[in-house]
PDB file of C-alpha atoms in Angstrom:
ATOM      1  CA  MET A  13       0.136   0.014  -0.138  1.00 37.00           C
ATOM      2  CA  THR A  14       1.304   3.509  -0.867  1.00 38.00           C
ATOM      3  CA  ARG A  15       0.160   6.959  -0.575  1.00 44.00           C
ATOM      4  CA  THR A  16      -1.533   6.792  -3.596  1.00 48.00           C
ATOM      5  CA  ASP A  17      -3.976   3.939  -2.957  1.00 62.00           C
ATOM      6  CA  PRO A  18      -7.293   4.584  -3.012  1.00 76.00           C
ATOM      7  CA  VAL A  19      -9.204   5.111   0.399  1.00 87.00           C
ATOM      8  CA  PRO A  20     -11.065   1.825   1.014  1.00 91.00           C
ATOM      9  CA  GLU A  21     -14.738   1.971   1.439  1.00 92.00           C
ATOM     10  CA  VAL A  22     -15.951   1.921   5.258  1.00 93.00           C
ATOM     11  CA  HIS A  23     -17.863  -0.933   6.543  1.00 86.00           C
ATOM     12  CA  PRO A  24     -18.586  -1.397  10.230  1.00 86.00           C
ATOM     13  CA  ALA A  25     -17.436  -4.304  12.091  1.00 90.00           C
ATOM     14  CA  PRO A  26     -20.360  -6.534  12.945  1.00 86.00           C
ATOM     15  CA  ALA A  27     -21.362  -7.303  16.448  1.00 87.00           C
ATOM     16  CA  ALA A  28     -19.877 -10.727  17.451  1.00 82.00           C
ATOM     17  CA  PRO A  29     -20.651 -13.096  20.214  1.00 82.00           C
ATOM     18  CA  THR A  30     -17.770 -11.681  22.399  1.00 87.00           C
ATOM     19  CA  ILE A  31     -16.876  -9.357  24.972  1.00 84.00           C
ATOM     20  CA  ALA A  32     -15.245  -7.295  22.011  1.00 84.00           C
ATOM     21  CA  SER A  33     -18.781  -6.200  21.105  1.00 85.00           C
ATOM     22  CA  SER A  34     -19.793  -5.363  24.867  1.00 83.00           C
ATOM     23  CA  GLY A  35     -20.027  -1.662  25.377  1.00 79.00           C
ATOM     24  CA  GLY A  36     -18.105  -0.007  28.186  1.00 76.00           C
ATOM     25  CA  SER A  37     -21.200  -0.009  30.459  1.00 73.00           C
ATOM     26  CA  MET A  38     -21.439  -3.753  30.470  1.00 70.00           C
ATOM     27  CA  LEU A  39     -17.830  -4.244  31.742  1.00 78.00           C
ATOM     28  CA  SER A  40     -18.648  -3.574  35.508  1.00 77.00           C
ATOM     29  CA  ASP A  41     -21.113  -3.588  38.269  1.00 74.00           C
ATOM     30  CA  GLU A  42     -19.454  -1.116  40.199  1.00 72.00           C
ATOM     31  CA  GLY A  43     -21.638   1.747  41.260  1.00 69.00           C
ATOM     32  CA  VAL A  44     -24.912  -0.387  40.569  1.00 67.00           C
ATOM     33  CA  ALA A  45     -24.314  -2.945  43.325  1.00 66.00           C
ATOM     34  CA  THR A  46     -23.996  -1.602  46.921  1.00 64.00           C
ATOM     35  CA  GLY A  47     -20.452  -1.947  48.255  1.00 66.00           C
ATOM     36  CA  VAL A  48     -17.499  -2.469  46.292  1.00 71.00           C
ATOM     37  CA  ASP A  49     -14.968  -4.873  47.308  1.00 86.00           C
ATOM     38  CA  ALA A  50     -11.559  -5.894  46.155  1.00 88.00           C
ATOM     39  CA  ALA A  51     -12.896  -8.985  43.922  1.00 90.00           C
ATOM     40  CA  ALA A  52     -15.260  -6.456  42.138  1.00 90.00           C
ATOM     41  CA  ARG A  53     -12.525  -4.179  41.516  1.00 93.00           C
ATOM     42  CA  LYS A  54     -10.466  -7.184  39.953  1.00 95.00           C
ATOM     43  CA  ARG A  55     -13.302  -8.218  37.571  1.00 94.00           C
ATOM     44  CA  THR A  56     -13.844  -4.517  36.218  1.00 93.00           C
ATOM     45  CA  LEU A  57     -10.039  -4.554  35.339  1.00 96.00           C
ATOM     46  CA  HIS A  58      -9.979  -8.177  33.901  1.00 97.00           C
ATOM     47  CA  ARG A  59     -13.010  -7.504  31.815  1.00 95.00           C
ATOM     48  CA  SER A  60     -11.510  -4.425  30.327  1.00 96.00           C
ATOM     49  CA  LEU A  61      -8.364  -6.314  29.624  1.00 97.00           C
ATOM     50  CA  GLN A  62     -10.354  -9.002  28.083  1.00 97.00           C
ATOM     51  CA  LYS A  63     -12.563  -6.803  25.740  1.00 96.00           C
ATOM     52  CA  GLN A  64      -9.289  -4.908  24.575  1.00 96.00           C
ATOM     53  CA  ARG A  65      -7.756  -8.042  24.056  1.00 97.00           C
ATOM     54  CA  ALA A  66     -10.763  -9.301  22.056  1.00 96.00           C
ATOM     55  CA  ALA A  67     -11.011  -6.320  20.156  1.00 96.00           C
ATOM     56  CA  LEU A  68      -7.466  -6.840  18.874  1.00 97.00           C
ATOM     57  CA  ILE A  69      -7.479 -10.237  17.982  1.00 97.00           C
ATOM     58  CA  ALA A  70     -10.699  -9.695  16.171  1.00 96.00           C
ATOM     59  CA  LYS A  71      -8.879  -7.519  13.691  1.00 97.00           C
ATOM     60  CA  LEU A  72      -7.337 -10.383  11.919  1.00 98.00           C
ATOM     61  CA  ASP A  73     -10.928 -11.890  10.862  1.00 96.00           C
ATOM     62  CA  GLY A  74     -11.215 -12.219   7.230  1.00 96.00           C
ATOM     63  CA  LEU A  75      -7.402 -11.256   6.611  1.00 97.00           C
ATOM     64  CA  ALA A  76      -5.222 -13.231   4.298  1.00 96.00           C
ATOM     65  CA  GLU A  77      -1.793 -13.885   5.394  1.00 96.00           C
ATOM     66  CA  ARG A  78      -0.260 -10.981   3.076  1.00 97.00           C
ATOM     67  CA  GLN A  79      -2.941  -8.603   4.457  1.00 97.00           C
ATOM     68  CA  ALA A  80      -2.366  -9.472   8.084  1.00 98.00           C
ATOM     69  CA  ARG A  81       1.518  -8.889   7.747  1.00 98.00           C
ATOM     70  CA  TRP A  82       1.213  -5.739   5.559  1.00 98.00           C
ATOM     71  CA  PRO A  83       2.924  -2.684   7.033  1.00 97.00           C
ATOM     72  CA  VAL A  84       0.948   0.390   6.527  1.00 95.00           C
ATOM     73  CA  THR A  85       3.337   3.108   8.421  1.00 95.00           C
ATOM     74  CA  PRO A  86       6.644   4.213   8.120  1.00 96.00           C
ATOM     75  CA  THR A  87       7.531   2.181  11.386  1.00 96.00           C
ATOM     76  CA  GLY A  88       6.065  -1.021   9.900  1.00 96.00           C
ATOM     77  CA  THR A  89       3.071  -1.541  11.986  1.00 97.00           C
ATOM     78  CA  ASN A  90       0.896  -4.422  10.907  1.00 98.00           C
ATOM     79  CA  VAL A  91      -1.952  -6.429  12.349  1.00 98.00           C
ATOM     80  CA  LEU A  92      -0.517  -9.661  12.968  1.00 98.00           C
ATOM     81  CA  GLY A  93       2.733  -8.139  14.511  1.00 98.00           C
ATOM     82  CA  LEU A  94       0.419  -6.287  17.153  1.00 98.00           C
ATOM     83  CA  VAL A  95      -1.123  -9.541  17.993  1.00 98.00           C
ATOM     84  CA  LYS A  96       1.947 -11.143  18.390  1.00 98.00           C
ATOM     85  CA  HIS A  97       3.394  -8.259  20.539  1.00 97.00           C
ATOM     86  CA  VAL A  98       0.708  -8.036  22.851  1.00 98.00           C
ATOM     87  CA  ALA A  99       0.637 -12.054  23.167  1.00 98.00           C
ATOM     88  CA  GLY A 100       3.850 -12.092  24.164  1.00 97.00           C
ATOM     89  CA  VAL A 101       4.141  -8.987  26.575  1.00 97.00           C
ATOM     90  CA  GLN A 102       0.972 -10.439  28.605  1.00 97.00           C
ATOM     91  CA  ALA A 103       2.519 -13.816  28.872  1.00 98.00           C
ATOM     92  CA  ARG A 104       5.612 -12.142  30.478  1.00 97.00           C
ATOM     93  CA  TYR A 105       3.765  -9.690  32.807  1.00 98.00           C
ATOM     94  CA  PHE A 106       1.194 -12.398  34.127  1.00 98.00           C
ATOM     95  CA  GLY A 107       4.015 -15.273  33.979  1.00 98.00           C
ATOM     96  CA  GLU A 108       7.456 -14.603  34.976  1.00 97.00           C
ATOM     97  CA  VAL A 109       6.499 -11.505  37.035  1.00 98.00           C
ATOM     98  CA  PHE A 110       4.382 -13.470  39.352  1.00 98.00           C
ATOM     99  CA  GLY A 111       6.463 -16.569  39.291  1.00 98.00           C
ATOM    100  CA  ARG A 112       4.157 -18.345  36.951  1.00 98.00           C
ATOM    101  CA  PRO A 113       6.137 -18.654  33.600  1.00 97.00           C
ATOM    102  CA  LEU A 114       4.252 -19.813  30.531  1.00 97.00           C
ATOM    103  CA  PRO A 115       5.311 -23.336  29.829  1.00 96.00           C
ATOM    104  CA  ASP A 116       7.381 -23.810  26.349  1.00 94.00           C
ATOM    105  CA  PRO A 117       7.730 -20.072  25.451  1.00 95.00           C
ATOM    106  CA  PRO A 118       8.741 -19.348  21.996  1.00 94.00           C
ATOM    107  CA  ALA A 119      12.335 -18.414  21.623  1.00 92.00           C
ATOM    108  CA  TRP A 120      11.581 -14.745  20.578  1.00 94.00           C
ATOM    109  CA  LEU A 121       9.735 -14.061  23.484  1.00 93.00           C
ATOM    110  CA  GLU A 122      12.541 -12.367  25.428  1.00 86.00           C
ATOM    111  CA  SER A 123      14.286 -10.755  22.180  1.00 86.00           C
ATOM    112  CA  GLU A 124      15.042  -7.355  22.197  1.00 85.00           C
ATOM    113  CA  ASP A 125      15.234  -6.997  18.514  1.00 88.00           C
ATOM    114  CA  GLY A 126      11.665  -6.485  17.534  1.00 91.00           C
ATOM    115  CA  ASP A 127      11.148 -10.119  16.662  1.00 94.00           C
ATOM    116  CA  ASP A 128       7.669  -9.817  18.437  1.00 95.00           C
ATOM    117  CA  MET A 129       6.385  -7.135  16.225  1.00 96.00           C
ATOM    118  CA  TYR A 130       6.140  -9.187  13.027  1.00 97.00           C
ATOM    119  CA  ALA A 131       5.392 -12.804  11.993  1.00 97.00           C
ATOM    120  CA  SER A 132       8.590 -14.391  10.274  1.00 96.00           C
ATOM    121  CA  LEU A 133       8.447 -16.763   7.349  1.00 96.00           C
ATOM    122  CA  ASP A 134       8.535 -19.657   9.672  1.00 95.00           C
ATOM    123  CA  GLU A 135       5.431 -18.535  11.520  1.00 96.00           C
ATOM    124  CA  THR A 136       1.782 -18.475  10.099  1.00 96.00           C
ATOM    125  CA  LEU A 137      -1.190 -16.520  11.046  1.00 97.00           C
ATOM    126  CA  ASP A 138      -2.817 -19.723  12.671  1.00 97.00           C
ATOM    127  CA  GLU A 139       0.058 -20.120  14.841  1.00 97.00           C
ATOM    128  CA  ILE A 140       0.169 -16.454  16.205  1.00 97.00           C
ATOM    129  CA  VAL A 141      -3.184 -16.739  16.798  1.00 98.00           C
ATOM    130  CA  ALA A 142      -2.841 -19.794  18.658  1.00 97.00           C
ATOM    131  CA  PHE A 143      -0.014 -18.539  20.813  1.00 97.00           C
ATOM    132  CA  HIS A 144      -2.264 -15.508  21.434  1.00 98.00           C
ATOM    133  CA  HIS A 145      -4.904 -17.835  23.003  1.00 98.00           C
ATOM    134  CA  ARG A 146      -2.504 -19.603  24.995  1.00 98.00           C
ATOM    135  CA  SER A 147      -1.005 -16.629  26.511  1.00 98.00           C
ATOM    136  CA  ALA A 148      -4.429 -15.215  27.122  1.00 98.00           C
ATOM    137  CA  ALA A 149      -5.570 -18.276  28.874  1.00 98.00           C
ATOM    138  CA  HIS A 150      -2.360 -18.258  31.115  1.00 98.00           C
ATOM    139  CA  THR A 151      -3.117 -14.563  31.643  1.00 98.00           C
ATOM    140  CA  ASP A 152      -6.622 -15.332  32.865  1.00 98.00           C
ATOM    141  CA  ALA A 153      -5.540 -18.242  35.218  1.00 98.00           C
ATOM    142  CA  THR A 154      -3.149 -15.912  36.736  1.00 98.00           C
ATOM    143  CA  ILE A 155      -5.496 -13.265  37.393  1.00 98.00           C
ATOM    144  CA  GLU A 156      -8.078 -15.701  38.836  1.00 97.00           C
ATOM    145  CA  ALA A 157      -5.538 -17.041  41.156  1.00 98.00           C
ATOM    146  CA  LEU A 158      -4.110 -13.983  42.619  1.00 98.00           C
ATOM    147  CA  ASP A 159      -5.399 -11.023  44.660  1.00 97.00           C
ATOM    148  CA  LEU A 160      -5.063  -7.589  43.575  1.00 97.00           C
ATOM    149  CA  ASP A 161      -2.191  -6.792  46.249  1.00 97.00           C
ATOM    150  CA  SER A 162      -0.371  -9.852  45.375  1.00 98.00           C
ATOM    151  CA  ARG A 163       3.190  -9.043  44.865  1.00 98.00           C
ATOM    152  CA  GLY A 164       5.377  -9.585  41.663  1.00 98.00           C
ATOM    153  CA  VAL A 165       8.651  -8.566  40.370  1.00 98.00           C
ATOM    154  CA  VAL A 166       9.271  -6.816  36.720  1.00 98.00           C
ATOM    155  CA  SER A 167      12.937  -7.641  36.291  1.00 96.00           C
ATOM    156  CA  TRP A 168      13.318  -5.406  32.809  1.00 95.00           C
ATOM    157  CA  TRP A 169      12.103  -2.340  35.016  1.00 96.00           C
ATOM    158  CA  PRO A 170      14.298  -0.105  36.745  1.00 96.00           C
ATOM    159  CA  GLU A 171      15.733  -1.776  39.935  1.00 96.00           C
ATOM    160  CA  ASP A 172      13.623   0.768  42.237  1.00 95.00           C
ATOM    161  CA  ARG A 173      10.532   0.433  40.304  1.00 95.00           C
ATOM    162  CA  ARG A 174      10.591  -3.470  39.877  1.00 97.00           C
ATOM    163  CA  GLN A 175       8.137  -4.381  42.847  1.00 98.00           C
ATOM    164  CA  VAL A 176       4.680  -4.478  41.750  1.00 98.00           C
ATOM    165  CA  THR A 177       1.400  -5.580  42.553  1.00 98.00           C
ATOM    166  CA  LEU A 178      -1.247  -7.650  40.620  1.00 98.00           C
ATOM    167  CA  HIS A 179      -3.282  -4.385  40.588  1.00 97.00           C
ATOM    168  CA  ARG A 180      -0.589  -2.279  38.834  1.00 98.00           C
ATOM    169  CA  ILE A 181       0.138  -4.990  36.308  1.00 98.00           C
ATOM    170  CA  LEU A 182      -3.691  -5.075  35.364  1.00 98.00           C
ATOM    171  CA  VAL A 183      -3.767  -1.352  34.851  1.00 98.00           C
ATOM    172  CA  HIS A 184      -0.306  -1.277  33.069  1.00 97.00           C
ATOM    173  CA  MET A 185      -1.241  -4.103  30.596  1.00 98.00           C
ATOM    174  CA  GLY A 186      -4.949  -2.816  30.173  1.00 97.00           C
ATOM    175  CA  ALA A 187      -3.431   0.397  28.716  1.00 97.00           C
ATOM    176  CA  GLU A 188      -0.945  -1.446  26.725  1.00 97.00           C
ATOM    177  CA  THR A 189      -3.509  -3.532  24.947  1.00 98.00           C
ATOM    178  CA  ALA A 190      -6.036  -0.641  24.322  1.00 97.00           C
ATOM    179  CA  ARG A 191      -3.053   1.354  22.828  1.00 97.00           C
ATOM    180  CA  HIS A 192      -2.185  -1.520  20.383  1.00 98.00           C
ATOM    181  CA  ALA A 193      -5.968  -2.502  19.844  1.00 97.00           C
ATOM    182  CA  GLY A 194      -6.297   1.073  18.799  1.00 97.00           C
ATOM    183  CA  HIS A 195      -3.376   0.739  16.499  1.00 98.00           C
ATOM    184  CA  ALA A 196      -4.833  -2.269  14.988  1.00 98.00           C
ATOM    185  CA  ASP A 197      -8.520  -0.555  14.409  1.00 97.00           C
ATOM    186  CA  ILE A 198      -6.687   2.045  12.181  1.00 97.00           C
ATOM    187  CA  VAL A 199      -4.212  -0.287  10.325  1.00 97.00           C
ATOM    188  CA  ARG A 200      -7.605  -2.570   9.611  1.00 97.00           C
ATOM    189  CA  GLU A 201      -9.247   0.501   8.439  1.00 96.00           C
ATOM    190  CA  MET A 202      -6.373   1.144   6.044  1.00 96.00           C
ATOM    191  CA  LEU A 203      -6.315  -2.138   4.668  1.00 96.00           C
ATOM    192  CA  ASP A 204     -10.099  -2.848   3.846  1.00 95.00           C
ATOM    193  CA  GLY A 205     -11.930  -0.283   5.400  1.00 95.00           C
ATOM    194  CA  LEU A 206     -13.255  -2.507   8.459  1.00 95.00           C
ATOM    195  CA  ALA A 207     -13.997  -0.205  11.253  1.00 94.00           C
ATOM    196  CA  GLY A 208     -14.999  -0.500  14.798  1.00 92.00           C
ATOM    197  CA  ASP A 209     -15.680  -3.231  17.258  1.00 93.00           C
ATOM    198  CA  GLY A 210     -19.337  -4.018  16.834  1.00 90.00           C
ATOM    199  CA  ASP A 211     -20.080  -2.241  20.108  1.00 90.00           C
ATOM    200  CA  GLY A 212     -22.305   0.584  18.937  1.00 89.00           C
ATOM    201  CA  ASN A 213     -19.542   3.160  19.378  1.00 89.00           C
ATOM    202  CA  LEU A 214     -18.859   3.773  15.647  1.00 92.00           C
ATOM    203  CA  ALA A 215     -20.989   6.500  14.032  1.00 93.00           C
ATOM    204  CA  GLU A 216     -24.232   5.053  11.824  1.00 94.00           C
ATOM    205  CA  LYS A 217     -23.037   6.401   8.249  1.00 95.00           C
ATOM    206  CA  SER A 218     -23.632   4.642   5.058  1.00 94.00           C
ATOM    207  CA  PRO A 219     -20.301   3.925   2.770  1.00 93.00           C
ATOM    208  CA  ALA A 220     -21.253   7.297   0.634  1.00 94.00           C
ATOM    209  CA  GLU A 221     -21.785   9.290   3.810  1.00 96.00           C
ATOM    210  CA  TRP A 222     -18.336   8.373   5.012  1.00 95.00           C
ATOM    211  CA  VAL A 223     -16.937   9.464   1.676  1.00 95.00           C
ATOM    212  CA  ALA A 224     -18.518  12.882   2.229  1.00 96.00           C
ATOM    213  CA  TRP A 225     -17.494  13.169   6.122  1.00 96.00           C
ATOM    214  CA  ARG A 226     -13.537  12.323   4.888  1.00 95.00           C
ATOM    215  CA  GLU A 227     -13.900  15.101   2.238  1.00 95.00           C
ATOM    216  CA  HIS A 228     -15.465  17.536   4.442  1.00 97.00           C
ATOM    217  CA  LEU A 229     -12.516  16.868   7.002  1.00 95.00           C
ATOM    218  CA  VAL A 230     -10.106  17.251   3.979  1.00 94.00           C
ATOM    219  CA  ASP A 231     -11.870  20.475   3.021  1.00 94.00           C
ATOM    220  CA  LEU A 232     -11.253  21.695   6.144  1.00 94.00           C
ATOM    221  CA  ALA A 233      -7.510  20.856   6.428  1.00 93.00           C
ATOM    222  CA  GLU A 234      -6.927  22.610   3.057  1.00 92.00           C
ATOM    223  CA  ARG A 235      -8.600  25.764   4.182  1.00 91.00           C
ATOM    224  CA  SER A 236      -6.888  26.101   7.509  1.00 91.00           C
ATOM    225  CA  GLY A 237      -3.513  25.382   5.768  1.00 85.00           C
ATOM    226  CA  LEU A 238      -4.312  28.596   3.431  1.00 81.00           C
ATOM    227  CA  ARG A 239      -4.341  30.423   6.577  1.00 73.00           C
ATOM    228  CA  ASP A 240      -0.776  29.492   7.462  1.00 72.00           C
ATOM    229  CA  LEU A 241       0.146  30.841   3.765  1.00 70.00           C
ATOM    230  CA  ASP A 242      -1.502  34.283   4.701  1.00 67.00           C
ATOM    231  CA  ALA A 243       0.096  34.626   8.112  1.00 59.00           C
TER     232      ALA A 243
END
């Protein structure tokens, strides 16, 4: 894909029978039920992580190997690489940090050469997805087994910051996953126009209305640029 490629026609992602299509209001009962204990707080954080994780993996649905690997940014961002990266990161944060290492980890898991940001020719899309699911299951088991104040050690963090709790890592990994799910959303939209998570948060517009909306924004950008020339 180059800058001269046509803009894909927008088509919303359909609602899926997964937590990815759940609205944010459905992720927690805090504020609805009276009294909030540590277990309820953990469920809120866990479900938010699960939603973002499911939204990320869903961005591979319907993509061929070439599309899934295709880099659409100057730094090489691609959907399959994002899924692989998040799978590896969560495996470490909810594995070795809490003394529960993932069994039989792939060789690239601790690589610092960017090997987790793309799939090599020796890896297939299906293999990366399978590893993601294995990593997610291991993560969920750790979260279920531990309390929010359970202690862990992040060996790759600065020495004075390495001591952590499950609560801190849930917040950290939730933010990490949401960030990369957003990246994947934009990359997928650039590939074939699929947009949103099917959770009702994408504006309801026809393909023609999306074209008109984008043209409106282009016009605003061009006209604002003229102000710079007049300054």
